[in-house]
PDB file of C-alpha atoms in Angstrom:
ATOM      1  CA  MET A   1      37.634 -37.783 -29.980  1.00  0.00           C
ATOM      2  CA  SER A   2      34.589 -39.404 -28.974  1.00  0.00           C
ATOM      3  CA  VAL A   3      32.491 -41.662 -31.072  1.00  0.00           C
ATOM      4  CA  THR A   4      28.512 -41.880 -31.159  1.00  0.00           C
ATOM      5  CA  VAL A   5      26.493 -44.604 -31.614  1.00  0.00           C
ATOM      6  CA  ARG A   6      22.819 -44.849 -32.387  1.00  0.00           C
ATOM      7  CA  VAL A   7      20.968 -47.870 -31.376  1.00  0.00           C
ATOM      8  CA  PRO A   8      17.046 -48.579 -31.748  1.00  0.00           C
ATOM      9  CA  ALA A   9      14.145 -49.851 -29.515  1.00  0.00           C
ATOM     10  CA  LYS A  10      12.655 -53.057 -30.426  1.00  0.00           C
ATOM     11  CA  VAL A  11       8.996 -54.767 -30.352  1.00  0.00           C
ATOM     12  CA  ASN A  12       8.327 -58.425 -30.191  1.00  0.00           C
ATOM     13  CA  VAL A  13       5.908 -59.244 -33.021  1.00  0.00           C
ATOM     14  CA  GLN A  14       5.803 -63.035 -31.430  1.00  0.00           C
ATOM     15  CA  LEU A  15       7.345 -64.162 -28.260  1.00  0.00           C
ATOM     16  CA  ALA A  16       6.764 -67.997 -27.550  1.00  0.00           C
ATOM     17  CA  VAL A  17       8.086 -69.016 -24.811  1.00  0.00           C
ATOM     18  CA  GLY A  18       8.726 -72.668 -23.900  1.00  0.00           C
ATOM     19  CA  PRO A  19       8.987 -74.877 -20.483  1.00  0.00           C
ATOM     20  CA  ALA A  20      11.831 -73.662 -17.862  1.00  0.00           C
ATOM     21  CA  ARG A  21      14.968 -75.240 -18.577  1.00  0.00           C
ATOM     22  CA  PRO A  22      17.219 -76.894 -15.222  1.00  0.00           C
ATOM     23  CA  ASP A  23      19.032 -73.435 -15.526  1.00  0.00           C
ATOM     24  CA  GLY A  24      15.874 -71.799 -15.180  1.00  0.00           C
ATOM     25  CA  PHE A  25      16.156 -70.084 -18.578  1.00  0.00           C
ATOM     26  CA  HIS A  26      13.070 -70.854 -21.053  1.00  0.00           C
ATOM     27  CA  PRO A  27      13.790 -71.625 -24.822  1.00  0.00           C
ATOM     28  CA  LEU A  28      12.158 -69.033 -27.051  1.00  0.00           C
ATOM     29  CA  ALA A  29      11.185 -68.539 -30.429  1.00  0.00           C
ATOM     30  CA  ASN A  30      11.460 -64.520 -30.549  1.00  0.00           C
ATOM     31  CA  VAL A  31      10.600 -62.394 -33.537  1.00  0.00           C
ATOM     32  CA  PHE A  32      12.468 -58.841 -33.109  1.00  0.00           C
ATOM     33  CA  LEU A  33      11.392 -55.893 -34.967  1.00  0.00           C
ATOM     34  CA  ALA A  34      13.592 -52.742 -34.489  1.00  0.00           C
ATOM     35  CA  VAL A  35      11.655 -49.374 -34.256  1.00  0.00           C
ATOM     36  CA  GLY A  36      12.779 -45.684 -34.799  1.00  0.00           C
ATOM     37  CA  LEU A  37      13.247 -45.037 -31.287  1.00  0.00           C
ATOM     38  CA  TYR A  38      17.054 -44.328 -30.649  1.00  0.00           C
ATOM     39  CA  ASP A  39      19.480 -43.959 -27.833  1.00  0.00           C
ATOM     40  CA  GLU A  40      22.756 -42.397 -28.494  1.00  0.00           C
ATOM     41  CA  VAL A  41      25.834 -43.789 -26.887  1.00  0.00           C
ATOM     42  CA  THR A  42      28.880 -41.470 -26.785  1.00  0.00           C
ATOM     43  CA  VAL A  43      32.224 -42.731 -25.585  1.00  0.00           C
ATOM     44  CA  THR A  44      35.220 -40.451 -24.886  1.00  0.00           C
ATOM     45  CA  PRO A  45      38.627 -41.432 -23.540  1.00  0.00           C
ATOM     46  CA  ALA A  46      38.947 -40.949 -19.562  1.00  0.00           C
ATOM     47  CA  ASP A  47      41.112 -41.680 -16.807  1.00  0.00           C
ATOM     48  CA  GLU A  48      38.691 -44.789 -15.613  1.00  0.00           C
ATOM     49  CA  LEU A  49      35.393 -46.159 -16.516  1.00  0.00           C
ATOM     50  CA  ARG A  50      32.253 -43.904 -15.771  1.00  0.00           C
ATOM     51  CA  VAL A  51      28.713 -43.759 -17.327  1.00  0.00           C
ATOM     52  CA  THR A  52      26.268 -40.536 -17.271  1.00  0.00           C
ATOM     53  CA  CYS A  53      22.983 -40.602 -18.816  1.00  0.00           C
ATOM     54  CA  GLU A  54      20.552 -37.953 -19.804  1.00  0.00           C
ATOM     55  CA  GLY A  55      16.959 -37.918 -21.262  1.00  0.00           C
ATOM     56  CA  PRO A  56      13.197 -39.331 -19.952  1.00  0.00           C
ATOM     57  CA  ASP A  57      13.547 -41.442 -16.795  1.00  0.00           C
ATOM     58  CA  ALA A  58      17.392 -41.234 -16.964  1.00  0.00           C
ATOM     59  CA  ASP A  59      17.409 -40.899 -13.078  1.00  0.00           C
ATOM     60  CA  GLN A  60      16.098 -44.818 -13.394  1.00  0.00           C
ATOM     61  CA  VAL A  61      19.377 -45.899 -15.197  1.00  0.00           C
ATOM     62  CA  PRO A  62      21.932 -47.028 -13.029  1.00  0.00           C
ATOM     63  CA  LEU A  63      25.329 -45.747 -13.416  1.00  0.00           C
ATOM     64  CA  ASP A  64      27.606 -48.146 -12.025  1.00  0.00           C
ATOM     65  CA  ARG A  65      29.328 -51.233 -13.313  1.00  0.00           C
ATOM     66  CA  THR A  66      25.733 -53.056 -13.258  1.00  0.00           C
ATOM     67  CA  ASN A  67      24.812 -51.149 -16.565  1.00  0.00           C
ATOM     68  CA  LEU A  68      25.151 -53.274 -19.871  1.00  0.00           C
ATOM     69  CA  ALA A  69      26.780 -50.321 -21.321  1.00  0.00           C
ATOM     70  CA  ALA A  70      29.898 -50.120 -18.728  1.00  0.00           C
ATOM     71  CA  ARG A  71      30.014 -54.064 -19.224  1.00  0.00           C
ATOM     72  CA  ALA A  72      30.244 -54.084 -22.580  1.00  0.00           C
ATOM     73  CA  ALA A  73      33.207 -51.486 -22.471  1.00  0.00           C
ATOM     74  CA  GLU A  74      34.634 -53.930 -19.784  1.00  0.00           C
ATOM     75  CA  ALA A  75      34.040 -57.009 -21.719  1.00  0.00           C
ATOM     76  CA  LEU A  76      35.665 -55.634 -25.086  1.00  0.00           C
ATOM     77  CA  ALA A  77      38.906 -54.284 -23.109  1.00  0.00           C
ATOM     78  CA  GLU A  78      39.709 -57.353 -21.537  1.00  0.00           C
ATOM     79  CA  ARG A  79      39.457 -59.403 -24.534  1.00  0.00           C
ATOM     80  CA  HIS A  80      41.979 -56.947 -26.106  1.00  0.00           C
ATOM     81  CA  GLY A  81      44.589 -56.688 -23.286  1.00  0.00           C
ATOM     82  CA  ARG A  82      43.481 -52.672 -22.502  1.00  0.00           C
ATOM     83  CA  THR A  83      42.124 -51.046 -19.490  1.00  0.00           C
ATOM     84  CA  PRO A  84      38.377 -49.988 -20.108  1.00  0.00           C
ATOM     85  CA  GLY A  85      39.308 -46.042 -19.402  1.00  0.00           C
ATOM     86  CA  VAL A  86      36.203 -44.212 -21.143  1.00  0.00           C
ATOM     87  CA  HIS A  87      33.497 -41.829 -20.136  1.00  0.00           C
ATOM     88  CA  ILE A  88      30.097 -43.467 -21.482  1.00  0.00           C
ATOM     89  CA  HIS A  89      27.279 -40.743 -21.918  1.00  0.00           C
ATOM     90  CA  ILE A  90      23.955 -42.150 -22.555  1.00  0.00           C
ATOM     91  CA  ALA A  91      21.187 -39.705 -24.395  1.00  0.00           C
ATOM     92  CA  LYS A  92      17.765 -41.838 -23.731  1.00  0.00           C
ATOM     93  CA  ASP A  93      15.020 -41.469 -25.906  1.00  0.00           C
ATOM     94  CA  ILE A  94      14.153 -45.440 -25.372  1.00  0.00           C
ATOM     95  CA  PRO A  95      11.629 -46.299 -22.501  1.00  0.00           C
ATOM     96  CA  VAL A  96      13.102 -47.310 -19.635  1.00  0.00           C
ATOM     97  CA  ALA A  97      12.134 -50.441 -18.148  1.00  0.00           C
ATOM     98  CA  GLY A  98       9.468 -50.619 -20.764  1.00  0.00           C
ATOM     99  CA  GLY A  99      10.001 -54.305 -22.184  1.00  0.00           C
ATOM    100  CA  MET A 100      11.745 -52.610 -25.652  1.00  0.00           C
ATOM    101  CA  ALA A 101      15.339 -53.191 -24.603  1.00  0.00           C
ATOM    102  CA  GLY A 102      16.395 -50.122 -23.990  1.00  0.00           C
ATOM    103  CA  GLY A 103      19.182 -51.188 -21.845  1.00  0.00           C
ATOM    104  CA  SER A 104      20.319 -53.848 -24.056  1.00  0.00           C
ATOM    105  CA  ALA A 105      20.574 -51.046 -26.681  1.00  0.00           C
ATOM    106  CA  ASP A 106      23.101 -49.067 -24.440  1.00  0.00           C
ATOM    107  CA  GLY A 107      25.346 -52.233 -24.285  1.00  0.00           C
ATOM    108  CA  ALA A 108      25.083 -52.762 -28.179  1.00  0.00           C
ATOM    109  CA  GLY A 109      25.900 -49.323 -28.614  1.00  0.00           C
ATOM    110  CA  ALA A 110      28.736 -48.882 -25.967  1.00  0.00           C
ATOM    111  CA  LEU A 111      30.591 -51.906 -27.343  1.00  0.00           C
ATOM    112  CA  VAL A 112      30.311 -50.620 -31.333  1.00  0.00           C
ATOM    113  CA  ALA A 113      31.375 -47.107 -29.854  1.00  0.00           C
ATOM    114  CA  CYS A 114      34.039 -48.652 -27.835  1.00  0.00           C
ATOM    115  CA  ASP A 115      35.301 -50.983 -30.827  1.00  0.00           C
ATOM    116  CA  ALA A 116      35.527 -47.700 -33.259  1.00  0.00           C
ATOM    117  CA  LEU A 117      37.028 -45.640 -30.172  1.00  0.00           C
ATOM    118  CA  TRP A 118      39.829 -48.169 -29.656  1.00  0.00           C
ATOM    119  CA  GLY A 119      40.576 -49.402 -33.457  1.00  0.00           C
ATOM    120  CA  THR A 120      40.275 -52.968 -31.367  1.00  0.00           C
ATOM    121  CA  GLY A 121      39.035 -54.311 -34.760  1.00  0.00           C
ATOM    122  CA  ALA A 122      36.720 -56.477 -33.456  1.00  0.00           C
ATOM    123  CA  SER A 123      35.244 -59.131 -36.272  1.00  0.00           C
ATOM    124  CA  ARG A 124      30.862 -59.227 -36.219  1.00  0.00           C
ATOM    125  CA  ASP A 125      31.273 -62.386 -35.117  1.00  0.00           C
ATOM    126  CA  GLU A 126      33.292 -61.549 -31.902  1.00  0.00           C
ATOM    127  CA  LEU A 127      30.769 -58.279 -31.184  1.00  0.00           C
ATOM    128  CA  LEU A 128      27.844 -60.969 -31.608  1.00  0.00           C
ATOM    129  CA  GLY A 129      29.620 -63.152 -28.980  1.00  0.00           C
ATOM    130  CA  ILE A 130      30.268 -60.232 -26.494  1.00  0.00           C
ATOM    131  CA  CYS A 131      26.779 -59.396 -26.959  1.00  0.00           C
ATOM    132  CA  ALA A 132      25.406 -62.739 -26.432  1.00  0.00           C
ATOM    133  CA  GLU A 133      27.264 -63.052 -22.706  1.00  0.00           C
ATOM    134  CA  LEU A 134      25.524 -59.474 -22.101  1.00  0.00           C
ATOM    135  CA  GLY A 135      22.013 -60.708 -22.362  1.00  0.00           C
ATOM    136  CA  SER A 136      19.676 -62.284 -24.213  1.00  0.00           C
ATOM    137  CA  ASP A 137      18.359 -59.478 -26.304  1.00  0.00           C
ATOM    138  CA  VAL A 138      21.810 -57.517 -26.744  1.00  0.00           C
ATOM    139  CA  PRO A 139      22.614 -59.017 -29.956  1.00  0.00           C
ATOM    140  CA  PHE A 140      19.731 -57.988 -31.907  1.00  0.00           C
ATOM    141  CA  SER A 141      20.319 -54.424 -30.412  1.00  0.00           C
ATOM    142  CA  LEU A 142      23.518 -54.725 -32.791  1.00  0.00           C
ATOM    143  CA  VAL A 143      21.979 -56.296 -35.473  1.00  0.00           C
ATOM    144  CA  GLY A 144      18.673 -54.234 -36.058  1.00  0.00           C
ATOM    145  CA  GLY A 145      16.378 -54.896 -39.025  1.00  0.00           C
ATOM    146  CA  ALA A 146      13.911 -58.047 -38.029  1.00  0.00           C
ATOM    147  CA  ALA A 147      15.484 -61.509 -37.032  1.00  0.00           C
ATOM    148  CA  LEU A 148      13.968 -64.504 -35.326  1.00  0.00           C
ATOM    149  CA  GLY A 149      15.841 -65.040 -32.046  1.00  0.00           C
ATOM    150  CA  ILE A 150      16.315 -68.745 -30.576  1.00  0.00           C
ATOM    151  CA  GLY A 151      17.689 -70.406 -27.715  1.00  0.00           C
ATOM    152  CA  ARG A 152      17.161 -67.577 -24.888  1.00  0.00           C
ATOM    153  CA  GLY A 153      16.769 -65.475 -28.034  1.00  0.00           C
ATOM    154  CA  GLU A 154      20.595 -64.667 -28.723  1.00  0.00           C
ATOM    155  CA  GLN A 155      20.915 -66.832 -31.587  1.00  0.00           C
ATOM    156  CA  LEU A 156      19.840 -64.592 -34.374  1.00  0.00           C
ATOM    157  CA  THR A 157      18.570 -65.414 -38.200  1.00  0.00           C
ATOM    158  CA  PRO A 158      17.872 -62.234 -40.116  1.00  0.00           C
ATOM    159  CA  LEU A 159      14.350 -61.926 -41.916  1.00  0.00           C
ATOM    160  CA  GLU A 160      13.305 -60.247 -44.519  1.00  0.00           C
ATOM    161  CA  VAL A 161      10.834 -57.542 -44.387  1.00  0.00           C
ATOM    162  CA  GLY A 162       8.683 -56.620 -47.054  1.00  0.00           C
ATOM    163  CA  GLY A 163       7.392 -52.735 -46.295  1.00  0.00           C
ATOM    164  CA  THR A 164       7.403 -50.547 -43.313  1.00  0.00           C
ATOM    165  CA  PHE A 165       5.108 -51.198 -40.184  1.00  0.00           C
ATOM    166  CA  HIS A 166       3.836 -48.369 -38.319  1.00  0.00           C
ATOM    167  CA  TRP A 167       3.576 -48.580 -34.364  1.00  0.00           C
ATOM    168  CA  VAL A 168       2.191 -46.562 -31.159  1.00  0.00           C
ATOM    169  CA  PHE A 169       3.911 -47.472 -28.042  1.00  0.00           C
ATOM    170  CA  ALA A 170       2.101 -46.440 -24.713  1.00  0.00           C
ATOM    171  CA  MET A 171       4.380 -46.275 -21.783  1.00  0.00           C
ATOM    172  CA  ALA A 172       2.783 -47.397 -18.305  1.00  0.00           C
ATOM    173  CA  GLY A 173       3.237 -45.570 -14.847  1.00  0.00           C
ATOM    174  CA  ARG A 174       5.447 -48.044 -13.624  1.00  0.00           C
ATOM    175  CA  GLY A 175       8.035 -50.594 -14.571  1.00  0.00           C
ATOM    176  CA  LEU A 176       7.508 -54.603 -14.616  1.00  0.00           C
ATOM    177  CA  SER A 177      10.553 -56.832 -13.700  1.00  0.00           C
ATOM    178  CA  THR A 178      11.150 -59.225 -16.750  1.00  0.00           C
ATOM    179  CA  PRO A 179      12.235 -62.323 -13.849  1.00  0.00           C
ATOM    180  CA  ALA A 180       8.970 -61.601 -12.243  1.00  0.00           C
ATOM    181  CA  VAL A 181       7.178 -62.075 -15.299  1.00  0.00           C
ATOM    182  CA  PHE A 182       8.630 -65.161 -16.222  1.00  0.00           C
ATOM    183  CA  ARG A 183       8.411 -66.481 -12.729  1.00  0.00           C
ATOM    184  CA  GLU A 184       4.744 -65.440 -13.130  1.00  0.00           C
ATOM    185  CA  PHE A 185       4.526 -67.383 -16.662  1.00  0.00           C
ATOM    186  CA  ASP A 186       5.563 -70.385 -14.556  1.00  0.00           C
ATOM    187  CA  ARG A 187       3.177 -70.036 -11.662  1.00  0.00           C
ATOM    188  CA  LEU A 188       0.351 -69.797 -14.352  1.00  0.00           C
ATOM    189  CA  GLY A 189       1.164 -72.936 -16.818  1.00  0.00           C
ATOM    190  CA  GLU A 190       2.034 -74.886 -13.454  1.00  0.00           C
ATOM    191  CA  GLY A 191       0.660 -78.708 -14.223  1.00  0.00           C
ATOM    192  CA  THR A 192       0.027 -77.738 -17.964  1.00  0.00           C
ATOM    193  CA  ASP A 193       2.323 -79.084 -21.227  1.00  0.00           C
ATOM    194  CA  ILE A 194       4.102 -76.076 -22.351  1.00  0.00           C
ATOM    195  CA  PRO A 195       5.186 -76.987 -25.787  1.00  0.00           C
ATOM    196  CA  GLU A 196       8.617 -76.152 -27.333  1.00  0.00           C
ATOM    197  CA  PRO A 197       8.524 -72.819 -29.171  1.00  0.00           C
ATOM    198  CA  VAL A 198       8.324 -72.085 -32.627  1.00  0.00           C
ATOM    199  CA  ALA A 199       8.189 -69.333 -34.682  1.00  0.00           C
ATOM    200  CA  SER A 200       4.817 -68.658 -36.593  1.00  0.00           C
ATOM    201  CA  GLN A 201       5.205 -69.335 -40.603  1.00  0.00           C
ATOM    202  CA  GLU A 202       2.279 -66.915 -41.077  1.00  0.00           C
ATOM    203  CA  LEU A 203       3.889 -64.199 -39.340  1.00  0.00           C
ATOM    204  CA  LEU A 204       7.189 -64.689 -40.843  1.00  0.00           C
ATOM    205  CA  ALA A 205       5.499 -64.420 -44.253  1.00  0.00           C
ATOM    206  CA  ALA A 206       3.451 -61.434 -43.535  1.00  0.00           C
ATOM    207  CA  LEU A 207       6.893 -59.530 -42.580  1.00  0.00           C
ATOM    208  CA  ALA A 208       8.166 -60.642 -45.868  1.00  0.00           C
ATOM    209  CA  LYS A 209       5.126 -59.032 -47.865  1.00  0.00           C
ATOM    210  CA  GLY A 210       5.086 -55.911 -45.682  1.00  0.00           C
ATOM    211  CA  ASP A 211       1.417 -56.794 -45.037  1.00  0.00           C
ATOM    212  CA  PRO A 212      -0.108 -55.128 -41.763  1.00  0.00           C
ATOM    213  CA  ASP A 213      -3.443 -56.701 -41.528  1.00  0.00           C
ATOM    214  CA  ALA A 214      -1.801 -60.110 -41.998  1.00  0.00           C
ATOM    215  CA  LEU A 215       0.672 -59.260 -39.209  1.00  0.00           C
ATOM    216  CA  ALA A 216      -2.159 -58.011 -36.916  1.00  0.00           C
ATOM    217  CA  ALA A 217      -3.599 -61.682 -37.092  1.00  0.00           C
ATOM    218  CA  ALA A 218      -0.114 -63.652 -36.524  1.00  0.00           C
ATOM    219  CA  VAL A 219       1.367 -61.373 -33.703  1.00  0.00           C
ATOM    220  CA  SER A 220       1.524 -63.096 -30.141  1.00  0.00           C
ATOM    221  CA  ASN A 221       3.094 -62.932 -26.739  1.00  0.00           C
ATOM    222  CA  ASP A 222       3.257 -66.055 -24.439  1.00  0.00           C
ATOM    223  CA  LEU A 223       3.961 -63.215 -21.802  1.00  0.00           C
ATOM    224  CA  GLN A 224       1.152 -61.506 -21.939  1.00  0.00           C
ATOM    225  CA  PRO A 225      -1.104 -63.023 -19.717  1.00  0.00           C
ATOM    226  CA  ALA A 226       1.641 -63.156 -16.820  1.00  0.00           C
ATOM    227  CA  ALA A 227       2.415 -59.244 -17.583  1.00  0.00           C
ATOM    228  CA  LEU A 228      -1.610 -58.934 -17.039  1.00  0.00           C
ATOM    229  CA  SER A 229      -1.602 -60.660 -14.098  1.00  0.00           C
ATOM    230  CA  LEU A 230       0.917 -58.837 -12.213  1.00  0.00           C
ATOM    231  CA  PHE A 231      -0.385 -55.231 -14.017  1.00  0.00           C
ATOM    232  CA  PRO A 232      -3.816 -55.862 -14.574  1.00  0.00           C
ATOM    233  CA  GLU A 233      -4.452 -51.852 -15.470  1.00  0.00           C
ATOM    234  CA  LEU A 234      -2.522 -52.752 -19.033  1.00  0.00           C
ATOM    235  CA  ALA A 235      -6.255 -54.730 -20.194  1.00  0.00           C
ATOM    236  CA  GLY A 236      -7.409 -51.206 -20.036  1.00  0.00           C
ATOM    237  CA  THR A 237      -4.611 -49.671 -22.325  1.00  0.00           C
ATOM    238  CA  LEU A 238      -5.199 -52.758 -24.621  1.00  0.00           C
ATOM    239  CA  ALA A 239      -8.765 -52.343 -25.268  1.00  0.00           C
ATOM    240  CA  THR A 240      -8.370 -48.579 -25.611  1.00  0.00           C
ATOM    241  CA  GLY A 241      -5.794 -48.775 -28.495  1.00  0.00           C
ATOM    242  CA  ARG A 242      -8.165 -51.509 -30.146  1.00  0.00           C
ATOM    243  CA  ALA A 243     -11.185 -49.288 -29.881  1.00  0.00           C
ATOM    244  CA  ALA A 244      -9.274 -46.397 -31.611  1.00  0.00           C
ATOM    245  CA  GLY A 245      -8.329 -48.338 -34.714  1.00  0.00           C
ATOM    246  CA  ALA A 246      -5.226 -50.241 -33.804  1.00  0.00           C
ATOM    247  CA  LEU A 247      -4.860 -53.466 -36.076  1.00  0.00           C
ATOM    248  CA  ALA A 248      -3.259 -55.431 -32.914  1.00  0.00           C
ATOM    249  CA  ALA A 249      -2.493 -54.623 -29.479  1.00  0.00           C
ATOM    250  CA  LEU A 250      -0.010 -56.522 -27.303  1.00  0.00           C
ATOM    251  CA  VAL A 251       2.432 -56.004 -24.494  1.00  0.00           C
ATOM    252  CA  SER A 252       5.659 -55.448 -25.913  1.00  0.00           C
ATOM    253  CA  GLY A 253       8.443 -58.531 -24.592  1.00  0.00           C
ATOM    254  CA  SER A 254       8.023 -58.612 -20.815  1.00  0.00           C
ATOM    255  CA  GLY A 255       6.029 -55.343 -20.702  1.00  0.00           C
ATOM    256  CA  PRO A 256       4.971 -53.287 -19.077  1.00  0.00           C
ATOM    257  CA  THR A 257       4.912 -51.018 -22.554  1.00  0.00           C
ATOM    258  CA  THR A 258       1.676 -51.938 -24.560  1.00  0.00           C
ATOM    259  CA  ALA A 259       2.395 -51.867 -28.698  1.00  0.00           C
ATOM    260  CA  PHE A 260      -0.623 -50.975 -31.135  1.00  0.00           C
ATOM    261  CA  LEU A 261       0.246 -51.828 -35.234  1.00  0.00           C
ATOM    262  CA  VAL A 262      -1.635 -49.385 -37.117  1.00  0.00           C
ATOM    263  CA  ARG A 263      -1.965 -48.942 -40.891  1.00  0.00           C
ATOM    264  CA  GLY A 264      -0.042 -45.691 -41.342  1.00  0.00           C
ATOM    265  CA  PRO A 265       0.861 -42.439 -39.906  1.00  0.00           C
ATOM    266  CA  GLU A 266      -2.585 -40.807 -39.465  1.00  0.00           C
ATOM    267  CA  SER A 267      -4.114 -43.843 -37.997  1.00  0.00           C
ATOM    268  CA  ALA A 268      -1.025 -43.706 -35.400  1.00  0.00           C
ATOM    269  CA  ALA A 269      -1.770 -40.235 -34.732  1.00  0.00           C
ATOM    270  CA  ALA A 270      -5.475 -41.243 -34.035  1.00  0.00           C
ATOM    271  CA  VAL A 271      -4.529 -44.105 -31.888  1.00  0.00           C
ATOM    272  CA  ALA A 272      -2.050 -42.152 -29.889  1.00  0.00           C
ATOM    273  CA  GLN A 273      -4.407 -39.279 -29.300  1.00  0.00           C
ATOM    274  CA  ALA A 274      -7.087 -41.759 -27.489  1.00  0.00           C
ATOM    275  CA  LEU A 275      -4.263 -43.490 -25.473  1.00  0.00           C
ATOM    276  CA  VAL A 276      -3.571 -40.064 -24.021  1.00  0.00           C
ATOM    277  CA  ALA A 277      -7.107 -38.875 -23.531  1.00  0.00           C
ATOM    278  CA  SER A 278      -7.941 -41.926 -22.029  1.00  0.00           C
ATOM    279  CA  GLY A 279      -5.472 -41.510 -19.011  1.00  0.00           C
ATOM    280  CA  THR A 280      -4.726 -45.643 -18.873  1.00  0.00           C
ATOM    281  CA  CYS A 281      -0.774 -45.026 -19.789  1.00  0.00           C
ATOM    282  CA  ARG A 282       1.989 -42.634 -18.739  1.00  0.00           C
ATOM    283  CA  THR A 283       3.179 -41.317 -22.162  1.00  0.00           C
ATOM    284  CA  VAL A 284       2.739 -42.385 -25.841  1.00  0.00           C
ATOM    285  CA  ARG A 285       5.153 -42.677 -28.930  1.00  0.00           C
ATOM    286  CA  THR A 286       4.901 -43.528 -32.470  1.00  0.00           C
ATOM    287  CA  ALA A 287       7.474 -45.159 -34.682  1.00  0.00           C
ATOM    288  CA  SER A 288       7.794 -47.210 -37.601  1.00  0.00           C
ATOM    289  CA  GLY A 289      10.192 -50.229 -38.343  1.00  0.00           C
ATOM    290  CA  PRO A 290      12.317 -51.894 -39.365  1.00  0.00           C
ATOM    291  CA  ALA A 291      15.055 -49.760 -38.343  1.00  0.00           C
ATOM    292  CA  PRO A 292      18.878 -50.287 -38.642  1.00  0.00           C
ATOM    293  CA  GLY A 293      20.910 -51.916 -35.937  1.00  0.00           C
ATOM    294  CA  ALA A 294      23.695 -50.201 -33.884  1.00  0.00           C
ATOM    295  CA  THR A 295      25.436 -47.585 -35.990  1.00  0.00           C
ATOM    296  CA  VAL A 296      28.196 -45.006 -35.760  1.00  0.00           C
ATOM    297  CA  ALA A 297      26.714 -41.617 -36.031  1.00  0.00           C
ATOM    298  CA  GLY A 298      29.666 -39.324 -35.421  1.00  0.00           C
ATOM    299  CA  ARG A 299      32.983 -39.239 -34.535  1.00  0.00           C
TER     300      ARG A 299
END
């Protein structure tokens, strides 16, 4: 028997970042939107825990116990007094190291898949608690849709979305370290008064109405200046997308993927074509959201 779980990527339509706390973490107001790029995580009984991976940039995915999928299996097994004997296979389609929560998605997917495979009957709250222990973005990968994350981003409130939003994503030629981006955020903000993060009411209203123009006027990412400081070439990608007709252009999360909000499939195709022709990025993908969270896709 095996269980396959499908898990979406995310884009941060707002990422407000507060000053660093004594423990080094930053308080966030993080508005997540799940989009239709998916990893599939399949778990099968095995003598010991092992991880395999296929798909674009699969060679960059760690296959040891640092992989969030492996850690998820271990955490669930420990809570239920069993050994984590399972083969986890990840079919990647979410960009690797791209600021779209691919690793977090795999953690959430493995957790849901192992729960189904082992029949542990874990409650939603228990699964979300394990997700929060694994990482700040993992709970949203489980929930999907749209949500406001506060704290480190793991304390979620579901949000209403009144329509479908269309996106183009441009993947850069190299990665960006999330800790390095936060360090650069701290460096750039040194000596300034950084306010506590709050969600934009205009942005939440735009999501609820399904209004792409209003959402375009409200999207923001406090980490974008830090990402551009470390990876200046991203500015050219953002400018290309805007010139091609994108309603809004921003770095997704800590980057280096750039995200372009567009009006519909036709404008998505035009923006994608312009980005490919510009040579300012490695690959381009289109997707829409909201998308459902981690879902069992097969047994």
